[in-house]
mmCIF file of C-alpha atoms and ligand atoms in Angstrom:
data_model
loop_
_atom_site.group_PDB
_atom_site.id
_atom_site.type_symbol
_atom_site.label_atom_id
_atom_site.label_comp_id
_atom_site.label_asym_id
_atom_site.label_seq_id
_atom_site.Cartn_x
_atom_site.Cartn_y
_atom_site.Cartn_z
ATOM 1 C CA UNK A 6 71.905 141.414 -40.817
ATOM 2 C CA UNK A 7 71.729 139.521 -37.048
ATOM 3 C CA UNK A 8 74.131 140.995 -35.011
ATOM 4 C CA UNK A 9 76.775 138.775 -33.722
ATOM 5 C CA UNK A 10 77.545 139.940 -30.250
ATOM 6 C CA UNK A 11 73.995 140.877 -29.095
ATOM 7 C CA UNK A 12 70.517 139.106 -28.753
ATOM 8 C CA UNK A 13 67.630 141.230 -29.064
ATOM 9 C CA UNK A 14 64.463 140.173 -27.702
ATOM 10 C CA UNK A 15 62.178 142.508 -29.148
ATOM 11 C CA UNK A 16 59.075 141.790 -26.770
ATOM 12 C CA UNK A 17 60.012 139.957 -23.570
ATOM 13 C CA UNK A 18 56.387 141.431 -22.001
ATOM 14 C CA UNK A 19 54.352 144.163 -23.033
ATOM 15 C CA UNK A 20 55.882 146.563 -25.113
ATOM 16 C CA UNK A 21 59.501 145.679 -23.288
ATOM 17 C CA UNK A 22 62.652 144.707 -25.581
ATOM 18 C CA UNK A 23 65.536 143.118 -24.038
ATOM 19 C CA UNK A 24 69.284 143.084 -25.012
ATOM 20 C CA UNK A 25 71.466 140.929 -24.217
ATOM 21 C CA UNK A 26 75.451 141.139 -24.500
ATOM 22 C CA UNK A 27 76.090 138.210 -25.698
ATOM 23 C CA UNK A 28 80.437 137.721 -25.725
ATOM 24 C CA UNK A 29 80.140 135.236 -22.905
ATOM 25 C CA UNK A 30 83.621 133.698 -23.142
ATOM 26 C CA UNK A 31 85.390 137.282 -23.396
ATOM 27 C CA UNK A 32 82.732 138.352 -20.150
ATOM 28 C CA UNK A 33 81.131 140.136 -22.643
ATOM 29 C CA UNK A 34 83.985 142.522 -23.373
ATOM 30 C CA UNK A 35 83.046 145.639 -25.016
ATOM 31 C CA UNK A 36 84.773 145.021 -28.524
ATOM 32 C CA UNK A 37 83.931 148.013 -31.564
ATOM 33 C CA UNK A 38 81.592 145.765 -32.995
ATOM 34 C CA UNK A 39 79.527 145.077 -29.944
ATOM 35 C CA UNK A 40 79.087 148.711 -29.269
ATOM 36 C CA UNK A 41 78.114 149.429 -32.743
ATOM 37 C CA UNK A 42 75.829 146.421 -33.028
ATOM 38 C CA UNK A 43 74.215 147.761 -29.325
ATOM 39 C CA UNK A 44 73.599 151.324 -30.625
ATOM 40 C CA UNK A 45 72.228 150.585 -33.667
ATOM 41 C CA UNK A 46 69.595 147.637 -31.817
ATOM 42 C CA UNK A 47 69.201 151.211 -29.727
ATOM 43 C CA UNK A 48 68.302 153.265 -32.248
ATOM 44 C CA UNK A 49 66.157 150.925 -34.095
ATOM 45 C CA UNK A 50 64.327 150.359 -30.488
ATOM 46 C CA UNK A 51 64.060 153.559 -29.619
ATOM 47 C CA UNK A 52 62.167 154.104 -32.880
ATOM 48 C CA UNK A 53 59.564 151.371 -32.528
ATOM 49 C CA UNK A 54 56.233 152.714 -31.025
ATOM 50 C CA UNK A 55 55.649 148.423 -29.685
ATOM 51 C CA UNK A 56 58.731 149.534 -27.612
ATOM 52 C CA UNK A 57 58.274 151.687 -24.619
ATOM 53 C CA UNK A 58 60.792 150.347 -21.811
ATOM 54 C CA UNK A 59 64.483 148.809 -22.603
ATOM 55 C CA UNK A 60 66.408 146.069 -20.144
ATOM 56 C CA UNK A 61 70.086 145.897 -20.813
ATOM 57 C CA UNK A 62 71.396 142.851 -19.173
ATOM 58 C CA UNK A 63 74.732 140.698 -20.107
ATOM 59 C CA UNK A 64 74.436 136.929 -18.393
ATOM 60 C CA UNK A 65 74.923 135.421 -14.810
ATOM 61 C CA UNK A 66 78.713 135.662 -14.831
ATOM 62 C CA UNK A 67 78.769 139.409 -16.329
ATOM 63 C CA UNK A 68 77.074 141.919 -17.433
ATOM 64 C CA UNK A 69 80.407 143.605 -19.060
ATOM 65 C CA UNK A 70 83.958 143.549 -18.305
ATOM 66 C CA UNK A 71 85.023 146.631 -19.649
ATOM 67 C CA UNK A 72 86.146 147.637 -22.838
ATOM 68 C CA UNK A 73 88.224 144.945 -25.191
ATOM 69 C CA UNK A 74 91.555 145.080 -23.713
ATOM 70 C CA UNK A 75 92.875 143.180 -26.441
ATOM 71 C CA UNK A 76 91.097 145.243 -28.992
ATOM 72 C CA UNK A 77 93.232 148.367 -27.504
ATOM 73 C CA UNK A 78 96.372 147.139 -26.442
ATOM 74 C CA UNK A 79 98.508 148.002 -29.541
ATOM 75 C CA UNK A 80 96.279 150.922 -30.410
ATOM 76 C CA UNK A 81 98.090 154.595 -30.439
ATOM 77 C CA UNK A 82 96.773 157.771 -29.394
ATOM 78 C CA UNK A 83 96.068 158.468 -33.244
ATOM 79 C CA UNK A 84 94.267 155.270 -33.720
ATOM 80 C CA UNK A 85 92.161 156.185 -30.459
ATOM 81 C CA UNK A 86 91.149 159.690 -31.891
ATOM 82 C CA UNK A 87 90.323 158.161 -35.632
ATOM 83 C CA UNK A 88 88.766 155.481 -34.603
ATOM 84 C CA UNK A 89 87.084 157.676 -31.860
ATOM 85 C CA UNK A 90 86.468 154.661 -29.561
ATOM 86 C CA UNK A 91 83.261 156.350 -27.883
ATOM 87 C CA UNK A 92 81.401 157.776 -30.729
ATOM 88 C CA UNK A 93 78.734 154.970 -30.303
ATOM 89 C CA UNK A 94 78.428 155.989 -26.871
ATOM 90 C CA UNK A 95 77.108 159.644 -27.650
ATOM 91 C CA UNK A 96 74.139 157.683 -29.610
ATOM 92 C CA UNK A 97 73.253 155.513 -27.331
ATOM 93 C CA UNK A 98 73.298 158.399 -24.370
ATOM 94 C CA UNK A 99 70.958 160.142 -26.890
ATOM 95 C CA UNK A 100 67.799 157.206 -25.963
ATOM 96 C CA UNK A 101 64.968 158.958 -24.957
ATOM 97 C CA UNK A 102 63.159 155.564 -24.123
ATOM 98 C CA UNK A 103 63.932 154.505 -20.638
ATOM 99 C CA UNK A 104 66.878 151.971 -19.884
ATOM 100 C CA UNK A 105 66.989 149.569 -17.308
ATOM 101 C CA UNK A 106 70.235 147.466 -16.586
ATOM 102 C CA UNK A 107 69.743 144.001 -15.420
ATOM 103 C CA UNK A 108 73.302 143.162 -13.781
ATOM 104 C CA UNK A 109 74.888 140.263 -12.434
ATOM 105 C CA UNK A 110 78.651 138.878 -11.948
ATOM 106 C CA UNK A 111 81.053 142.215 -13.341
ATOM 107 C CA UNK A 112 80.369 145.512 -14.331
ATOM 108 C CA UNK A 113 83.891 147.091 -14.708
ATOM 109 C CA UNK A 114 85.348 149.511 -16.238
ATOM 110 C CA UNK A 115 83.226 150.143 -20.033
ATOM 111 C CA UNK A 116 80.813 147.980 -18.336
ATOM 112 C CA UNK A 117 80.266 149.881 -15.437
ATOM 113 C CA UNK A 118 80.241 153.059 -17.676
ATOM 114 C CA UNK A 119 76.943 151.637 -19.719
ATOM 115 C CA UNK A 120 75.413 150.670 -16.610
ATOM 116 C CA UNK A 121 75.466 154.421 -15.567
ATOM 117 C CA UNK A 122 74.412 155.035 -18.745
ATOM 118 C CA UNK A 123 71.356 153.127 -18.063
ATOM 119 C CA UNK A 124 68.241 155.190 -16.144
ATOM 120 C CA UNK A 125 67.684 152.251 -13.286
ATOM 121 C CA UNK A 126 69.821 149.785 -12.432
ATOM 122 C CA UNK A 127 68.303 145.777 -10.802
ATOM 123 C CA UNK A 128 71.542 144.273 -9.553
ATOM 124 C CA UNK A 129 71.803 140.296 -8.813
ATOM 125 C CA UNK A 130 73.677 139.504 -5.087
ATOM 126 C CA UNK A 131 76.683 138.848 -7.277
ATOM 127 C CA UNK A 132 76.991 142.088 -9.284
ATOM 128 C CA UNK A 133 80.676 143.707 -8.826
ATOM 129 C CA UNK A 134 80.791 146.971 -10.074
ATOM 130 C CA UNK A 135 84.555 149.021 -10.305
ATOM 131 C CA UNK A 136 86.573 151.298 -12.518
ATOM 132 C CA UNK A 137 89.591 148.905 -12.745
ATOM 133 C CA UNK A 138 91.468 151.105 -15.761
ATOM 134 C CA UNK A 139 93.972 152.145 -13.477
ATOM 135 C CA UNK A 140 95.667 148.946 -13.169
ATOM 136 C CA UNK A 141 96.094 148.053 -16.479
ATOM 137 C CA UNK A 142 97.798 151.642 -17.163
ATOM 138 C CA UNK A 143 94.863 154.515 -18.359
ATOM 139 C CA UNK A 144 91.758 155.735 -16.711
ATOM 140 C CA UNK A 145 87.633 155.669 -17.156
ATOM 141 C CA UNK A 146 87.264 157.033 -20.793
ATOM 142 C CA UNK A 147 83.780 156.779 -21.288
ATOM 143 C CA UNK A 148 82.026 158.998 -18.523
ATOM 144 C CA UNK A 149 83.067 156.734 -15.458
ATOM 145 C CA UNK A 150 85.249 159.872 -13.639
ATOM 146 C CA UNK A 151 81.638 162.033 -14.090
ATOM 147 C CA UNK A 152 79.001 159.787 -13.373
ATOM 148 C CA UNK A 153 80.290 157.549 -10.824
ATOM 149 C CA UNK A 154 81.211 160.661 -8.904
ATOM 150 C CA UNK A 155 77.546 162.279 -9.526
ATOM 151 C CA UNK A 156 76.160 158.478 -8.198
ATOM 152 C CA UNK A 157 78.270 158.167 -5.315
ATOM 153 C CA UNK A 158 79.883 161.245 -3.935
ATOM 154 C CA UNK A 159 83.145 162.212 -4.355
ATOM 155 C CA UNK A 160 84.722 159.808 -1.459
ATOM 156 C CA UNK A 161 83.755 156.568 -2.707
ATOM 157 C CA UNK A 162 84.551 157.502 -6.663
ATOM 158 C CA UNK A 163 88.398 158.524 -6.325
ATOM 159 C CA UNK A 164 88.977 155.551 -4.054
ATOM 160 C CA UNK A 165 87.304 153.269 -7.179
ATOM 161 C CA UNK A 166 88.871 155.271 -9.482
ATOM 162 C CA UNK A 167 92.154 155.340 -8.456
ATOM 163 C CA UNK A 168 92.868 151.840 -6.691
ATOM 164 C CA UNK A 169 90.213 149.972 -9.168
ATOM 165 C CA UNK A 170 88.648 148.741 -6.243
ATOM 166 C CA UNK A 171 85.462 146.678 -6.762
ATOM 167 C CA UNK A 172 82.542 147.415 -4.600
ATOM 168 C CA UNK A 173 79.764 144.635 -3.824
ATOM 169 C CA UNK A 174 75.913 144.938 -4.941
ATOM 170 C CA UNK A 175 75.259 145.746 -1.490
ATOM 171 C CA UNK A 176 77.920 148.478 -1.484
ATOM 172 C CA UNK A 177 76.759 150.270 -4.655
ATOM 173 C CA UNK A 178 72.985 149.928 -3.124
ATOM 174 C CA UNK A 179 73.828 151.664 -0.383
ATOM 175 C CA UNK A 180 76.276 154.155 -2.258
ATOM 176 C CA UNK A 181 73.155 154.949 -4.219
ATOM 177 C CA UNK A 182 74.528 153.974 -7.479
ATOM 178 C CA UNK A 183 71.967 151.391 -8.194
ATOM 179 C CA UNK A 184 68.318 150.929 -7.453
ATOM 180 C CA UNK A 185 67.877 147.724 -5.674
ATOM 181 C CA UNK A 186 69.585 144.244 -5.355
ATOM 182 C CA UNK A 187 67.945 140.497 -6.267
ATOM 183 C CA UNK A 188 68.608 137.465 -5.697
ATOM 184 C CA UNK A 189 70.821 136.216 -9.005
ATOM 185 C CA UNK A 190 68.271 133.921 -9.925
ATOM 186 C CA UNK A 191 65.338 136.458 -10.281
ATOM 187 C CA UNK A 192 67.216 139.918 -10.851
ATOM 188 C CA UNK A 193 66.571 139.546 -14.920
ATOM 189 C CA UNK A 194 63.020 138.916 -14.476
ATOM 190 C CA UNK A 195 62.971 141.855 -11.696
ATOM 191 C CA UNK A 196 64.092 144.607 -13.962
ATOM 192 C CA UNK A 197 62.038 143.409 -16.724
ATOM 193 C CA UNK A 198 59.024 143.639 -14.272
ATOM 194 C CA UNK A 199 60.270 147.133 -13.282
ATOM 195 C CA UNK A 200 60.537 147.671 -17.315
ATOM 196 C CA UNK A 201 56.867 146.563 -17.731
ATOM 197 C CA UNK A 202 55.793 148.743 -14.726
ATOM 198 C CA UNK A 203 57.397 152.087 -16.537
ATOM 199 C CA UNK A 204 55.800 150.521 -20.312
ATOM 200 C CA UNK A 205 52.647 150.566 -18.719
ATOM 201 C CA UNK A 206 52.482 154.789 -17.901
ATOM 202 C CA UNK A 207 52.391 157.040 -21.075
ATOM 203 C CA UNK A 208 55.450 156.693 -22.706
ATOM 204 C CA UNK A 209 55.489 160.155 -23.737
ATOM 205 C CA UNK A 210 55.283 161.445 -19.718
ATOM 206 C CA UNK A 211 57.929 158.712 -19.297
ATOM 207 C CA UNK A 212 60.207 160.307 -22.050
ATOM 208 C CA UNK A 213 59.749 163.889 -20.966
ATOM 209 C CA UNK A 214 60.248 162.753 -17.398
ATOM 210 C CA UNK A 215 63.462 160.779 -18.392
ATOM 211 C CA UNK A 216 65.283 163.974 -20.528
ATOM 212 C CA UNK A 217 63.740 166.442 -17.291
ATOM 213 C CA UNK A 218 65.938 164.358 -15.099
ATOM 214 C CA UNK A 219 68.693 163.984 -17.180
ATOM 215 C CA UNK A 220 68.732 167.601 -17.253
ATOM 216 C CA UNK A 221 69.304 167.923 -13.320
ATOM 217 C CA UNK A 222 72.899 166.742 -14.283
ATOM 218 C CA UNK A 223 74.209 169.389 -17.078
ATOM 219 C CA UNK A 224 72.179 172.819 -15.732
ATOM 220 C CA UNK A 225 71.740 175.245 -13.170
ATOM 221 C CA UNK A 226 68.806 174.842 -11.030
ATOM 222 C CA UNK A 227 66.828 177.509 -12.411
ATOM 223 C CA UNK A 228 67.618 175.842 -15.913
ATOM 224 C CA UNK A 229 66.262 172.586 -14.591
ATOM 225 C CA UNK A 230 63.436 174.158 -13.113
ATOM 226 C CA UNK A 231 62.383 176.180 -16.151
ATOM 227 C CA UNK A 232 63.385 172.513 -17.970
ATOM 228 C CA UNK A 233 60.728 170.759 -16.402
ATOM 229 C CA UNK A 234 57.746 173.307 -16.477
ATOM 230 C CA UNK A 235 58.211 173.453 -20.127
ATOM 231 C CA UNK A 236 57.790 169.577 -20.400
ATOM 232 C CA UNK A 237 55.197 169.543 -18.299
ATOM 233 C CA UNK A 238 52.781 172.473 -19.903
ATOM 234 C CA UNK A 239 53.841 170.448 -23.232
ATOM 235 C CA UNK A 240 52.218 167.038 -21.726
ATOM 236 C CA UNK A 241 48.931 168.650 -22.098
ATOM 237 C CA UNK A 242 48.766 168.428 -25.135
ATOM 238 C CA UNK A 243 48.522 164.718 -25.634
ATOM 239 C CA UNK A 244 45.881 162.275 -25.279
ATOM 240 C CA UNK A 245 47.577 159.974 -22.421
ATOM 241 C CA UNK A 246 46.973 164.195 -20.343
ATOM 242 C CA UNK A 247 43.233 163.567 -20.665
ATOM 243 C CA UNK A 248 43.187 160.271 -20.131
ATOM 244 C CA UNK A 249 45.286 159.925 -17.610
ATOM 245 C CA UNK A 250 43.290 162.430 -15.851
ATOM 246 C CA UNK A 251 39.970 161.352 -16.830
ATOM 247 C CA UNK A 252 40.606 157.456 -15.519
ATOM 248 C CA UNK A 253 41.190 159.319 -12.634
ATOM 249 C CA UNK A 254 37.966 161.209 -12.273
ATOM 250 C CA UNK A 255 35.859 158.066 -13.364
ATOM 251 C CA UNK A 256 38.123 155.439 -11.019
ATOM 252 C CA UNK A 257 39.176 153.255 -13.943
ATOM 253 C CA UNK A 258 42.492 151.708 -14.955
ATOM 254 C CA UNK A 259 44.082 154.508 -17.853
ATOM 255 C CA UNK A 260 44.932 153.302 -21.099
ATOM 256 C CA UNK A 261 47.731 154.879 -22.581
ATOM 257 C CA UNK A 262 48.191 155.219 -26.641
ATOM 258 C CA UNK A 263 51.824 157.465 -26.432
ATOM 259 C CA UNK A 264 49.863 160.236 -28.379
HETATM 260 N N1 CAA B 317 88.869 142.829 -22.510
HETATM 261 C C1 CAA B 317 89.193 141.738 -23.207
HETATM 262 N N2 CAA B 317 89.094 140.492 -22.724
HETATM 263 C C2 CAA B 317 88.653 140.340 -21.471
HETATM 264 C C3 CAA B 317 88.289 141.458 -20.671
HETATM 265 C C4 CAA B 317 88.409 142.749 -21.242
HETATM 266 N N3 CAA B 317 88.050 143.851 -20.590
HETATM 267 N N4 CAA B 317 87.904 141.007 -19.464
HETATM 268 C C5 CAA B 317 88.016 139.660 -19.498
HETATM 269 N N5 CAA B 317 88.455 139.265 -20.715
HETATM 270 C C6 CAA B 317 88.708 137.898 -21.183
HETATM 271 C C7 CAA B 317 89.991 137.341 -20.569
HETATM 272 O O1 CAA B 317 91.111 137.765 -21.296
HETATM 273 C C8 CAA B 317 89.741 135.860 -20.686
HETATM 274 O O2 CAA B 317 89.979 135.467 -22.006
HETATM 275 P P1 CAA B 317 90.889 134.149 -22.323
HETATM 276 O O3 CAA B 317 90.088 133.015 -21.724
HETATM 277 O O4 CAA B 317 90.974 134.122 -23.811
HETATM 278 O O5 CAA B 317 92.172 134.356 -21.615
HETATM 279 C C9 CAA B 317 88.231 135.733 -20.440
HETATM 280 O O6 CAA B 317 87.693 137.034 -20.721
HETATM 281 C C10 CAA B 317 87.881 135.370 -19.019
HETATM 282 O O7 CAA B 317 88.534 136.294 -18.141
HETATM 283 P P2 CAA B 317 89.478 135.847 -16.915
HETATM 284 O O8 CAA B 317 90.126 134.530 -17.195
HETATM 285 O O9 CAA B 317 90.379 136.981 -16.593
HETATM 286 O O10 CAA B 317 88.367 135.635 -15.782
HETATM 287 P P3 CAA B 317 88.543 135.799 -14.213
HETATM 288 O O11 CAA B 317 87.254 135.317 -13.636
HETATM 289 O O12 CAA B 317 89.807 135.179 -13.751
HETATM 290 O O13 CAA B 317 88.689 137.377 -13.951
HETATM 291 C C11 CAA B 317 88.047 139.712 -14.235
HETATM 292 C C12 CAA B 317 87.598 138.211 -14.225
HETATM 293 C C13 CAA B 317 88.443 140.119 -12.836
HETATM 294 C C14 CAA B 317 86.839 140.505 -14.699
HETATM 295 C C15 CAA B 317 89.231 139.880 -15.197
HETATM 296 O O14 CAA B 317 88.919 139.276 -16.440
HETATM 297 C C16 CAA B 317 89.592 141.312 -15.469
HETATM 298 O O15 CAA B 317 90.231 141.947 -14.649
HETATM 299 N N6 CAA B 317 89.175 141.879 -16.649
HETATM 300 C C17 CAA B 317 89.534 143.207 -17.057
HETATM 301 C C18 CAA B 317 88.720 144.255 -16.315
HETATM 302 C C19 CAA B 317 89.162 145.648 -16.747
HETATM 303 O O16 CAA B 317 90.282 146.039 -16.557
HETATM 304 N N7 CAA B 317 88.213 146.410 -17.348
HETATM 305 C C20 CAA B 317 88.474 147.735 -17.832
HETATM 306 C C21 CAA B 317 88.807 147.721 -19.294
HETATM 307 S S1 CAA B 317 89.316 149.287 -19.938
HETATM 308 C C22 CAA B 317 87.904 150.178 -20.134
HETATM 309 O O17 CAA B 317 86.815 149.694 -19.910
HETATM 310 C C23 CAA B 317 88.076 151.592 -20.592
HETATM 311 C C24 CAA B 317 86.833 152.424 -20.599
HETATM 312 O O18 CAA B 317 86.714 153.366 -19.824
HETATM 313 C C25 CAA B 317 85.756 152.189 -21.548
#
């Protein structure tokens, strides 16, 4: 079935998909259906060996406004828990190919959340990125009070969190919550080059490197450390090991099968 609230683009350069949120009148509010629709494109993705680097992006005006207000309002806590709003959201945390948000106009609230959910982040001059909940009467409920404050320091995250203040492209650059910022009419194209880049390297390194870094944020040091050797004693035993290494000993451009 096409999903209604998404466009996937399955090969937007080599072995790059793009999504694209697609509820432009609602700023691409995160409704239920949206989120399922997005993990499942994820899964399906994540699962196709054409597919080695993913850009996120919503459109000029927004990438996401946050969770469907709408959707909630009348909603009680019992509807919240059986319904359990952010179920998709464990799935789609659980993509081991790398994501790359392409961001212009709002990120807020649910929006903001997926962007941090994201592994690099190309914002346009326009992006506005906040944790707004607290004005309308709640509070981030899909990892914004943990990642934000891992991404920007503890400072900068309460004052978002608790006055909803939004914070410029330049602001979260320089907070270190994104990677770099573009000019809005080339940041899509810039974080599907930066996608194309990452496609290009052995998409197994670039998996194993993705969940070793990922693991910096829920272990000790030691358990991060002893992470990482593991994955990278495992790497040699694939094909992109020898080859990367051997292009290297006979100066030649590697080519890299993901085996
Ligand atoms: N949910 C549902 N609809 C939304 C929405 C949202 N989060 N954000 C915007 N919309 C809708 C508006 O209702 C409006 O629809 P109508 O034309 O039918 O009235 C349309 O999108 C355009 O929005 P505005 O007219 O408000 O546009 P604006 O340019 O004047 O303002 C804005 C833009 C500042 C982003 C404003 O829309 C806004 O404040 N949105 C809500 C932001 C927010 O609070 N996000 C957090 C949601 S809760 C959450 O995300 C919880 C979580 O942790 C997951």
């Amino acid at each position: 079935m096409q999903p209604q609230f998404i466009i996937i683009h399955r090969q937007v350069a080599p072995y790059v998909a793009h999504i694209q949120l697609n509820r432009p009148k609602e700023l691409n509010a995160l409704n239920l259906e949206l989120m399922i629709e997005l993990r499942d494109a994820l899964k399906m993705l994540d699962a196709d060996d054409n597919v080695r680097a993913i850009v996120i992006s919503g459109n000029e005006k927004a990438f996401a406004a946050g969770a469907d207000i709408k959707q909630m309002a009348g909603k009680t806590a019992m509807d919240m828990y059986n319904i359990d709003q952010f179920s998709t959201w464990d799935t789609i945390k659980k993509t081991k190919k790398p994501l790359i948000a392409a961001v212009s106009g709002f990120a807020l609230g649910g929006g903001c959340e997926l962007v941090m959910l994201c592994d690099m982040i190309v914002a346009s001059e326009t992006a506005r990125f906040g944790q707004p909940e607290i004005k309308i009467g709640v509070m981030p409920g899909a990892g914004g009070t943990q990642r934000l404050t891992r991404a920007v320091g503890k400072a900068l995250a309460m004052e978002m969190v608790l006055t909803g203040r939004f914070i410029t492209a330049q602001e979260a650059a320089r907070a270190g919550l994104i990677n770099r910022v573009i000019p809005v009419e080339l940041f899509l194209q810039e974080a599907i080059r930066l996608a194309t880049e990452v496609a290009a390297l052995s998409p197994l390194a670039v998996k194993m490197a993705k969940e070793s870094v990922l693991k910096a944020f829920d272990s000790s040091l030691e358990e991060g450390l002893h992470f990482e050797r593991k994955n990278f004693y495992l790497l040699f035993a694939s094909e992109d090991q020898k080859e990367g290494m051997q292009a290297f000993v006979d100066k030649r451009s590697p080519v890299f099968k993901g085996k």
